[in-house]
PDB file of N, CA and C in Angstrom:
ATOM      1  N   MET U  19       6.715 -15.659   9.872  1.00  0.00           N
ATOM      2  CA  MET U  19       6.918 -14.051   9.889  1.00  0.00           C
ATOM      3  C   MET U  19       5.531 -13.361   9.417  1.00  0.00           C
ATOM      4  N   GLU U  20       5.372 -12.897   9.696  1.00  0.00           N
ATOM      5  CA  GLU U  20       4.682 -11.196   9.633  1.00  0.00           C
ATOM      6  C   GLU U  20       5.225 -10.254   9.165  1.00  0.00           C
ATOM      7  N   ILE U  21       5.268  -9.874   7.923  1.00  0.00           N
ATOM      8  CA  ILE U  21       6.068  -8.013   7.463  1.00  0.00           C
ATOM      9  C   ILE U  21       5.784  -7.679   6.552  1.00  0.00           C
ATOM     10  N   VAL U  22       5.931  -6.271   6.893  1.00  0.00           N
ATOM     11  CA  VAL U  22       4.645  -4.919   6.331  1.00  0.00           C
ATOM     12  C   VAL U  22       5.955  -4.479   5.928  1.00  0.00           C
ATOM     13  N   HIS U  23       6.129  -4.127   4.339  1.00  0.00           N
ATOM     14  CA  HIS U  23       7.131  -3.578   3.921  1.00  0.00           C
ATOM     15  C   HIS U  23       5.823  -1.696   3.712  1.00  0.00           C
ATOM     16  N   ILE U  24       7.088  -0.807   4.118  1.00  0.00           N
ATOM     17  CA  ILE U  24       6.304   0.501   3.883  1.00  0.00           C
ATOM     18  C   ILE U  24       7.571   1.364   3.152  1.00  0.00           C
ATOM     19  N   SER U  25       6.805   2.112   1.928  1.00  0.00           N
ATOM     20  CA  SER U  25       7.635   2.517   0.180  1.00  0.00           C
ATOM     21  C   SER U  25       6.596   3.780   0.378  1.00  0.00           C
ATOM     22  N   ALA U  26       7.991   3.769  -0.463  1.00  0.00           N
ATOM     23  CA  ALA U  26       7.362   5.509  -1.139  1.00  0.00           C
ATOM     24  C   ALA U  26       7.552   5.230  -2.839  1.00  0.00           C
ATOM     25  N   GLU U  27       7.687   3.689  -3.009  1.00  0.00           N
ATOM     26  CA  GLU U  27       7.618   3.115  -4.690  1.00  0.00           C
ATOM     27  C   GLU U  27       7.005   2.048  -4.473  1.00  0.00           C
ATOM     28  N   LEU U  28       6.558   0.943  -5.767  1.00  0.00           N
ATOM     29  CA  LEU U  28       5.957   0.003  -6.122  1.00  0.00           C
ATOM     30  C   LEU U  28       6.020  -0.013  -7.249  1.00  0.00           C
ATOM     31  N   ALA U  29       6.418  -1.007  -7.639  1.00  0.00           N
ATOM     32  CA  ALA U  29       6.733  -1.072  -8.959  1.00  0.00           C
ATOM     33  C   ALA U  29       4.925  -2.503  -9.674  1.00  0.00           C
ATOM     34  N   PRO U  30       4.492  -2.171 -10.264  1.00  0.00           N
ATOM     35  CA  PRO U  30       4.383  -1.449 -11.298  1.00  0.00           C
ATOM     36  C   PRO U  30       3.729   0.496 -11.362  1.00  0.00           C
ATOM     37  N   ILE U  31       3.101   0.679 -10.168  1.00  0.00           N
ATOM     38  CA  ILE U  31       1.781   1.306  -9.819  1.00  0.00           C
ATOM     39  C   ILE U  31       2.635   2.202  -9.852  1.00  0.00           C
ATOM     40  N   ALA U  32       3.694   3.140  -8.687  1.00  0.00           N
ATOM     41  CA  ALA U  32       4.440   3.994  -8.835  1.00  0.00           C
ATOM     42  C   ALA U  32       5.743   3.847  -8.506  1.00  0.00           C
ATOM     43  N   LYS U  33       6.313   3.670  -9.852  1.00  0.00           N
ATOM     44  CA  LYS U  33       8.030   3.703  -9.781  1.00  0.00           C
ATOM     45  C   LYS U  33       8.404   4.739 -10.410  1.00  0.00           C
ATOM     46  N   VAL U  34       9.908   5.119 -10.070  1.00  0.00           N
ATOM     47  CA  VAL U  34      10.710   6.027 -10.430  1.00  0.00           C
ATOM     48  C   VAL U  34      11.871   5.756 -11.037  1.00  0.00           C
ATOM     49  N   GLY U  35      12.773   4.928  -9.813  1.00  0.00           N
ATOM     50  CA  GLY U  35      13.858   4.322  -9.512  1.00  0.00           C
ATOM     51  C   GLY U  35      13.787   2.876  -9.499  1.00  0.00           C
ATOM     52  N   GLY U  36      14.688   2.503  -8.700  1.00  0.00           N
ATOM     53  CA  GLY U  36      14.934   0.705  -8.716  1.00  0.00           C
ATOM     54  C   GLY U  36      14.017   0.684  -7.275  1.00  0.00           C
ATOM     55  N   LEU U  37      13.646   1.086  -6.810  1.00  0.00           N
ATOM     56  CA  LEU U  37      13.490   0.812  -5.249  1.00  0.00           C
ATOM     57  C   LEU U  37      12.344   0.258  -5.466  1.00  0.00           C
ATOM     58  N   GLY U  38      10.803   0.829  -6.429  1.00  0.00           N
ATOM     59  CA  GLY U  38      10.059  -0.244  -6.891  1.00  0.00           C
ATOM     60  C   GLY U  38       9.844  -1.683  -6.876  1.00  0.00           C
ATOM     61  N   ASP U  39      11.085  -1.873  -8.109  1.00  0.00           N
ATOM     62  CA  ASP U  39      11.166  -2.820  -8.298  1.00  0.00           C
ATOM     63  C   ASP U  39      12.013  -4.261  -7.602  1.00  0.00           C
ATOM     64  N   VAL U  40      12.596  -3.592  -6.252  1.00  0.00           N
ATOM     65  CA  VAL U  40      13.080  -4.487  -5.045  1.00  0.00           C
ATOM     66  C   VAL U  40      12.344  -4.327  -3.681  1.00  0.00           C
ATOM     67  N   VAL U  41      11.230  -3.271  -3.750  1.00  0.00           N
ATOM     68  CA  VAL U  41       9.644  -3.977  -3.201  1.00  0.00           C
ATOM     69  C   VAL U  41       8.926  -5.326  -3.390  1.00  0.00           C
ATOM     70  N   LEU U  42       8.589  -5.228  -4.847  1.00  0.00           N
ATOM     71  CA  LEU U  42       8.064  -5.754  -4.875  1.00  0.00           C
ATOM     72  C   LEU U  42       8.517  -7.495  -5.515  1.00  0.00           C
ATOM     73  N   GLY U  43       9.876  -7.047  -5.561  1.00  0.00           N
ATOM     74  CA  GLY U  43      10.458  -9.049  -5.981  1.00  0.00           C
ATOM     75  C   GLY U  43      10.809  -8.785  -4.418  1.00  0.00           C
ATOM     76  N   LEU U  44      11.191  -8.319  -3.535  1.00  0.00           N
ATOM     77  CA  LEU U  44      11.413  -9.129  -2.215  1.00  0.00           C
ATOM     78  C   LEU U  44      10.119  -9.283  -1.380  1.00  0.00           C
ATOM     79  N   SER U  45       8.775  -8.894  -1.719  1.00  0.00           N
ATOM     80  CA  SER U  45       8.033  -8.849  -1.151  1.00  0.00           C
ATOM     81  C   SER U  45       7.687 -10.295  -1.765  1.00  0.00           C
ATOM     82  N   ARG U  46       7.373 -10.462  -2.941  1.00  0.00           N
ATOM     83  CA  ARG U  46       6.756 -11.990  -3.835  1.00  0.00           C
ATOM     84  C   ARG U  46       7.858 -12.871  -2.959  1.00  0.00           C
ATOM     85  N   ALA U  47       8.944 -13.012  -3.042  1.00  0.00           N
ATOM     86  CA  ALA U  47      10.246 -13.507  -2.970  1.00  0.00           C
ATOM     87  C   ALA U  47       9.697 -14.187  -1.498  1.00  0.00           C
ATOM     88  N   LEU U  48       9.376 -13.672  -0.574  1.00  0.00           N
ATOM     89  CA  LEU U  48       9.668 -14.195   1.020  1.00  0.00           C
ATOM     90  C   LEU U  48       8.131 -14.029   0.894  1.00  0.00           C
ATOM     91  N   GLN U  49       7.315 -14.185   0.646  1.00  0.00           N
ATOM     92  CA  GLN U  49       5.388 -14.919   0.608  1.00  0.00           C
ATOM     93  C   GLN U  49       5.744 -15.868  -0.222  1.00  0.00           C
ATOM     94  N   ALA U  50       7.065 -16.102  -1.163  1.00  0.00           N
ATOM     95  CA  ALA U  50       6.968 -17.718  -1.859  1.00  0.00           C
ATOM     96  C   ALA U  50       7.604 -18.098  -0.713  1.00  0.00           C
ATOM     97  N   LYS U  51       8.281 -18.530   0.131  1.00  0.00           N
ATOM     98  CA  LYS U  51       8.959 -19.051   1.216  1.00  0.00           C
ATOM     99  C   LYS U  51       8.326 -18.827   2.628  1.00  0.00           C
ATOM    100  N   GLY U  52       6.171 -18.498   2.413  1.00  0.00           N
ATOM    101  CA  GLY U  52       5.400 -19.006   3.629  1.00  0.00           C
ATOM    102  C   GLY U  52       5.614 -17.642   4.398  1.00  0.00           C
ATOM    103  N   HIS U  53       6.065 -16.524   4.516  1.00  0.00           N
ATOM    104  CA  HIS U  53       5.969 -15.522   5.444  1.00  0.00           C
ATOM    105  C   HIS U  53       4.105 -14.431   4.778  1.00  0.00           C
ATOM    106  N   LEU U  54       3.687 -14.059   5.739  1.00  0.00           N
ATOM    107  CA  LEU U  54       2.773 -12.859   5.464  1.00  0.00           C
ATOM    108  C   LEU U  54       3.339 -11.442   4.884  1.00  0.00           C
ATOM    109  N   VAL U  55       3.252 -11.276   4.144  1.00  0.00           N
ATOM    110  CA  VAL U  55       3.786 -10.023   3.766  1.00  0.00           C
ATOM    111  C   VAL U  55       2.226  -9.278   3.237  1.00  0.00           C
ATOM    112  N   GLU U  56       2.571  -7.821   3.524  1.00  0.00           N
ATOM    113  CA  GLU U  56       1.679  -6.210   2.936  1.00  0.00           C
ATOM    114  C   GLU U  56       2.988  -5.461   3.039  1.00  0.00           C
ATOM    115  N   ILE U  57       2.411  -5.012   2.047  1.00  0.00           N
ATOM    116  CA  ILE U  57       2.663  -3.043   1.737  1.00  0.00           C
ATOM    117  C   ILE U  57       1.716  -2.312   1.960  1.00  0.00           C
ATOM    118  N   LEU U  58       2.524  -1.294   2.248  1.00  0.00           N
ATOM    119  CA  LEU U  58       1.797  -0.271   2.812  1.00  0.00           C
ATOM    120  C   LEU U  58       2.691   1.430   2.260  1.00  0.00           C
ATOM    121  N   LEU U  59       1.735   1.449   1.000  1.00  0.00           N
ATOM    122  CA  LEU U  59       2.305   2.991  -0.109  1.00  0.00           C
ATOM    123  C   LEU U  59       1.031   4.288  -0.197  1.00  0.00           C
ATOM    124  N   PRO U  60       1.654   5.419   0.277  1.00  0.00           N
ATOM    125  CA  PRO U  60       0.963   6.195  -0.221  1.00  0.00           C
ATOM    126  C   PRO U  60       0.125   6.575  -1.381  1.00  0.00           C
ATOM    127  N   LYS U  61      -0.643   6.825  -1.329  1.00  0.00           N
ATOM    128  CA  LYS U  61      -2.209   6.477  -2.572  1.00  0.00           C
ATOM    129  C   LYS U  61      -1.945   8.089  -3.237  1.00  0.00           C
ATOM    130  N   TYR U  62      -1.053   8.369  -3.849  1.00  0.00           N
ATOM    131  CA  TYR U  62      -0.880   9.465  -4.885  1.00  0.00           C
ATOM    132  C   TYR U  62      -1.369   9.498  -6.149  1.00  0.00           C
ATOM    133  N   HIS U  63      -1.974  10.493  -6.314  1.00  0.00           N
ATOM    134  CA  HIS U  63      -3.074  10.811  -7.371  1.00  0.00           C
ATOM    135  C   HIS U  63      -2.248  10.349  -8.500  1.00  0.00           C
ATOM    136  N   SER U  64      -1.353  10.282  -8.899  1.00  0.00           N
ATOM    137  CA  SER U  64      -1.113   9.540  -9.754  1.00  0.00           C
ATOM    138  C   SER U  64      -0.691   7.783 -10.090  1.00  0.00           C
ATOM    139  N   LEU U  65      -1.211   7.406  -9.548  1.00  0.00           N
ATOM    140  CA  LEU U  65      -1.146   5.863  -9.139  1.00  0.00           C
ATOM    141  C   LEU U  65      -1.955   5.405 -10.372  1.00  0.00           C
ATOM    142  N   ASP U  66      -1.353   4.535 -11.602  1.00  0.00           N
ATOM    143  CA  ASP U  66      -2.102   3.370 -11.754  1.00  0.00           C
ATOM    144  C   ASP U  66      -2.922   1.956 -11.200  1.00  0.00           C
ATOM    145  N   LEU U  67      -3.779   2.347 -10.979  1.00  0.00           N
ATOM    146  CA  LEU U  67      -4.855   1.848 -10.193  1.00  0.00           C
ATOM    147  C   LEU U  67      -5.627   0.746 -11.090  1.00  0.00           C
ATOM    148  N   SER U  68      -5.062   0.464 -12.116  1.00  0.00           N
ATOM    149  CA  SER U  68      -5.775  -0.496 -13.090  1.00  0.00           C
ATOM    150  C   SER U  68      -4.926  -1.815 -12.652  1.00  0.00           C
ATOM    151  N   THR U  69      -3.573  -1.812 -12.028  1.00  0.00           N
ATOM    152  CA  THR U  69      -3.208  -3.303 -12.280  1.00  0.00           C
ATOM    153  C   THR U  69      -3.655  -4.076 -10.154  1.00  0.00           C
ATOM    154  N   ILE U  70      -4.175  -3.425  -9.432  1.00  0.00           N
ATOM    155  CA  ILE U  70      -4.928  -3.478  -8.157  1.00  0.00           C
ATOM    156  C   ILE U  70      -5.940  -4.030  -8.074  1.00  0.00           C
ATOM    157  N   ARG U  71      -5.705  -5.627  -7.993  1.00  0.00           N
ATOM    158  CA  ARG U  71      -7.148  -6.216  -7.271  1.00  0.00           C
ATOM    159  C   ARG U  71      -7.495  -5.919  -6.364  1.00  0.00           C
ATOM    160  N   ASP U  72      -9.328  -6.093  -6.358  1.00  0.00           N
ATOM    161  CA  ASP U  72      -9.959  -6.048  -5.475  1.00  0.00           C
ATOM    162  C   ASP U  72      -9.678  -4.903  -4.673  1.00  0.00           C
ATOM    163  N   LEU U  73     -10.193  -3.521  -4.937  1.00  0.00           N
ATOM    164  CA  LEU U  73      -9.190  -2.177  -4.614  1.00  0.00           C
ATOM    165  C   LEU U  73     -10.777  -1.765  -3.965  1.00  0.00           C
ATOM    166  N   GLU U  74     -10.156  -1.546  -2.316  1.00  0.00           N
ATOM    167  CA  GLU U  74     -11.717  -0.880  -2.148  1.00  0.00           C
ATOM    168  C   GLU U  74     -11.081   0.402  -0.739  1.00  0.00           C
ATOM    169  N   ILE U  75     -12.368   0.370  -0.613  1.00  0.00           N
ATOM    170  CA  ILE U  75     -12.016   1.162   1.388  1.00  0.00           C
ATOM    171  C   ILE U  75     -11.902   0.486   2.897  1.00  0.00           C
ATOM    172  N   TYR U  76     -11.042   0.478   2.860  1.00  0.00           N
ATOM    173  CA  TYR U  76     -10.890  -0.810   4.085  1.00  0.00           C
ATOM    174  C   TYR U  76     -11.116   0.269   5.313  1.00  0.00           C
ATOM    175  N   ILE U  77     -10.954   1.574   6.286  1.00  0.00           N
ATOM    176  CA  ILE U  77     -11.050   2.565   7.243  1.00  0.00           C
ATOM    177  C   ILE U  77     -11.390   3.582   6.209  1.00  0.00           C
ATOM    178  N   HIS U  78     -12.774   3.750   6.826  1.00  0.00           N
ATOM    179  CA  HIS U  78     -13.537   5.688   6.169  1.00  0.00           C
ATOM    180  C   HIS U  78     -13.229   6.653   7.367  1.00  0.00           C
ATOM    181  N   ASP U  79     -12.254   8.173   6.748  1.00  0.00           N
ATOM    182  CA  ASP U  79     -12.954   8.812   7.963  1.00  0.00           C
ATOM    183  C   ASP U  79     -11.720   8.281   9.339  1.00  0.00           C
ATOM    184  N   LEU U  80     -10.458   7.996   8.899  1.00  0.00           N
ATOM    185  CA  LEU U  80      -9.616   7.608   9.887  1.00  0.00           C
ATOM    186  C   LEU U  80      -9.031   9.099  10.424  1.00  0.00           C
ATOM    187  N   PRO U  81      -9.303   9.497  11.465  1.00  0.00           N
ATOM    188  CA  PRO U  81      -8.701  11.272  12.091  1.00  0.00           C
ATOM    189  C   PRO U  81      -7.381  11.163  12.032  1.00  0.00           C
ATOM    190  N   SER U  82      -6.567  12.263  11.634  1.00  0.00           N
ATOM    191  CA  SER U  82      -4.907  12.618  12.403  1.00  0.00           C
ATOM    192  C   SER U  82      -5.310  13.970  11.979  1.00  0.00           C
ATOM    193  N   PHE U  83      -4.237  13.892  13.018  1.00  0.00           N
ATOM    194  CA  PHE U  83      -3.992  15.775  13.588  1.00  0.00           C
ATOM    195  C   PHE U  83      -2.513  16.077  12.973  1.00  0.00           C
ATOM    196  N   PHE U  84      -2.190  17.142  12.074  1.00  0.00           N
ATOM    197  CA  PHE U  84      -1.212  16.952  10.542  1.00  0.00           C
ATOM    198  C   PHE U  84      -1.027  19.190  11.256  1.00  0.00           C
ATOM    199  N   ASP U  85      -0.603  19.819  10.999  1.00  0.00           N
ATOM    200  CA  ASP U  85      -0.648  21.369  11.437  1.00  0.00           C
ATOM    201  C   ASP U  85      -1.491  21.919  11.832  1.00  0.00           C
ATOM    202  N   GLY U  86      -1.993  22.045  13.005  1.00  0.00           N
ATOM    203  CA  GLY U  86      -2.950  22.177  13.863  1.00  0.00           C
ATOM    204  C   GLY U  86      -4.121  21.851  12.964  1.00  0.00           C
ATOM    205  N   LYS U  87      -4.476  20.776  12.822  1.00  0.00           N
ATOM    206  CA  LYS U  87      -5.654  20.646  12.556  1.00  0.00           C
ATOM    207  C   LYS U  87      -6.462  18.977  12.078  1.00  0.00           C
ATOM    208  N   TRP U  88      -7.387  18.491  12.543  1.00  0.00           N
ATOM    209  CA  TRP U  88      -7.596  17.669  12.259  1.00  0.00           C
ATOM    210  C   TRP U  88      -7.890  17.265  10.926  1.00  0.00           C
ATOM    211  N   HIS U  89      -7.703  15.803  10.441  1.00  0.00           N
ATOM    212  CA  HIS U  89      -7.850  15.311   8.675  1.00  0.00           C
ATOM    213  C   HIS U  89      -8.976  14.253   8.973  1.00  0.00           C
ATOM    214  N   SER U  90      -9.107  13.910   7.528  1.00  0.00           N
ATOM    215  CA  SER U  90      -9.710  12.992   7.580  1.00  0.00           C
ATOM    216  C   SER U  90      -9.088  12.501   6.367  1.00  0.00           C
ATOM    217  N   ASN U  91      -9.166  10.972   6.829  1.00  0.00           N
ATOM    218  CA  ASN U  91      -8.311   9.802   6.096  1.00  0.00           C
ATOM    219  C   ASN U  91      -9.338   8.926   5.511  1.00  0.00           C
ATOM    220  N   SER U  92      -8.735   8.257   4.531  1.00  0.00           N
ATOM    221  CA  SER U  92      -9.627   7.142   4.137  1.00  0.00           C
ATOM    222  C   SER U  92      -7.369   5.623   4.145  1.00  0.00           C
ATOM    223  N   VAL U  93      -8.016   4.409   4.269  1.00  0.00           N
ATOM    224  CA  VAL U  93      -6.975   3.249   3.882  1.00  0.00           C
ATOM    225  C   VAL U  93      -7.898   2.143   2.856  1.00  0.00           C
ATOM    226  N   TRP U  94      -7.191   2.389   1.655  1.00  0.00           N
ATOM    227  CA  TRP U  94      -7.241   1.325   0.785  1.00  0.00           C
ATOM    228  C   TRP U  94      -7.134   0.025   1.017  1.00  0.00           C
ATOM    229  N   ARG U  95      -7.650  -0.693   0.191  1.00  0.00           N
ATOM    230  CA  ARG U  95      -6.509  -2.249   0.832  1.00  0.00           C
ATOM    231  C   ARG U  95      -7.424  -2.569  -0.745  1.00  0.00           C
ATOM    232  N   GLY U  96      -5.985  -3.675  -1.900  1.00  0.00           N
ATOM    233  CA  GLY U  96      -6.127  -4.279  -2.511  1.00  0.00           C
ATOM    234  C   GLY U  96      -5.233  -5.399  -2.751  1.00  0.00           C
ATOM    235  N   VAL U  97      -4.690  -5.891  -3.421  1.00  0.00           N
ATOM    236  CA  VAL U  97      -4.119  -6.883  -4.288  1.00  0.00           C
ATOM    237  C   VAL U  97      -2.992  -6.672  -5.055  1.00  0.00           C
ATOM    238  N   ILE U  98      -1.555  -6.334  -5.235  1.00  0.00           N
ATOM    239  CA  ILE U  98      -0.740  -6.455  -6.859  1.00  0.00           C
ATOM    240  C   ILE U  98      -0.138  -8.202  -6.317  1.00  0.00           C
ATOM    241  N   HIS U  99       0.066  -8.256  -7.888  1.00  0.00           N
ATOM    242  CA  HIS U  99       0.581  -9.210  -7.786  1.00  0.00           C
ATOM    243  C   HIS U  99       1.079 -10.306  -6.907  1.00  0.00           C
ATOM    244  N   ASP U 100      -0.186 -10.555  -5.865  1.00  0.00           N
ATOM    245  CA  ASP U 100      -0.967 -11.565  -5.104  1.00  0.00           C
ATOM    246  C   ASP U 100      -0.422 -11.314  -4.040  1.00  0.00           C
ATOM    247  N   VAL U 101       0.255  -9.575  -3.552  1.00  0.00           N
ATOM    248  CA  VAL U 101       0.461  -9.328  -2.560  1.00  0.00           C
ATOM    249  C   VAL U 101      -0.319  -8.205  -1.550  1.00  0.00           C
ATOM    250  N   PRO U 102      -0.742  -8.177  -0.754  1.00  0.00           N
ATOM    251  CA  PRO U 102      -1.782  -7.684   0.437  1.00  0.00           C
ATOM    252  C   PRO U 102      -1.063  -6.086  -0.004  1.00  0.00           C
ATOM    253  N   LEU U 103      -2.067  -4.984  -0.325  1.00  0.00           N
ATOM    254  CA  LEU U 103      -1.376  -3.757  -0.438  1.00  0.00           C
ATOM    255  C   LEU U 103      -2.308  -2.712  -0.346  1.00  0.00           C
ATOM    256  N   PHE U 104      -1.613  -1.777   0.771  1.00  0.00           N
ATOM    257  CA  PHE U 104      -2.766  -0.750   1.624  1.00  0.00           C
ATOM    258  C   PHE U 104      -2.085   0.652   1.514  1.00  0.00           C
ATOM    259  N   LEU U 105      -3.036   1.447   1.106  1.00  0.00           N
ATOM    260  CA  LEU U 105      -2.469   2.680   0.400  1.00  0.00           C
ATOM    261  C   LEU U 105      -3.252   3.897   1.067  1.00  0.00           C
TER     262      LEU U 105
END
């Protein structure tokens, strides 16, 4: 099964309450059972990126329309605790 977790928190890089621990633990447990698991998280300026392996820009200049204007965005890809992560 292919599973995508979209979350506002992820331990240890963006953790305020318990949600970050649950997302990481659940992702790792499902992956251990043979499922393809990926996590999507906003790329907050306050993230501790040092624990993310192989962090690179995956998509550069992805356009989005918000508040009456076009914006250019980037999608980053990396791995945290052996789980693929997209920011």
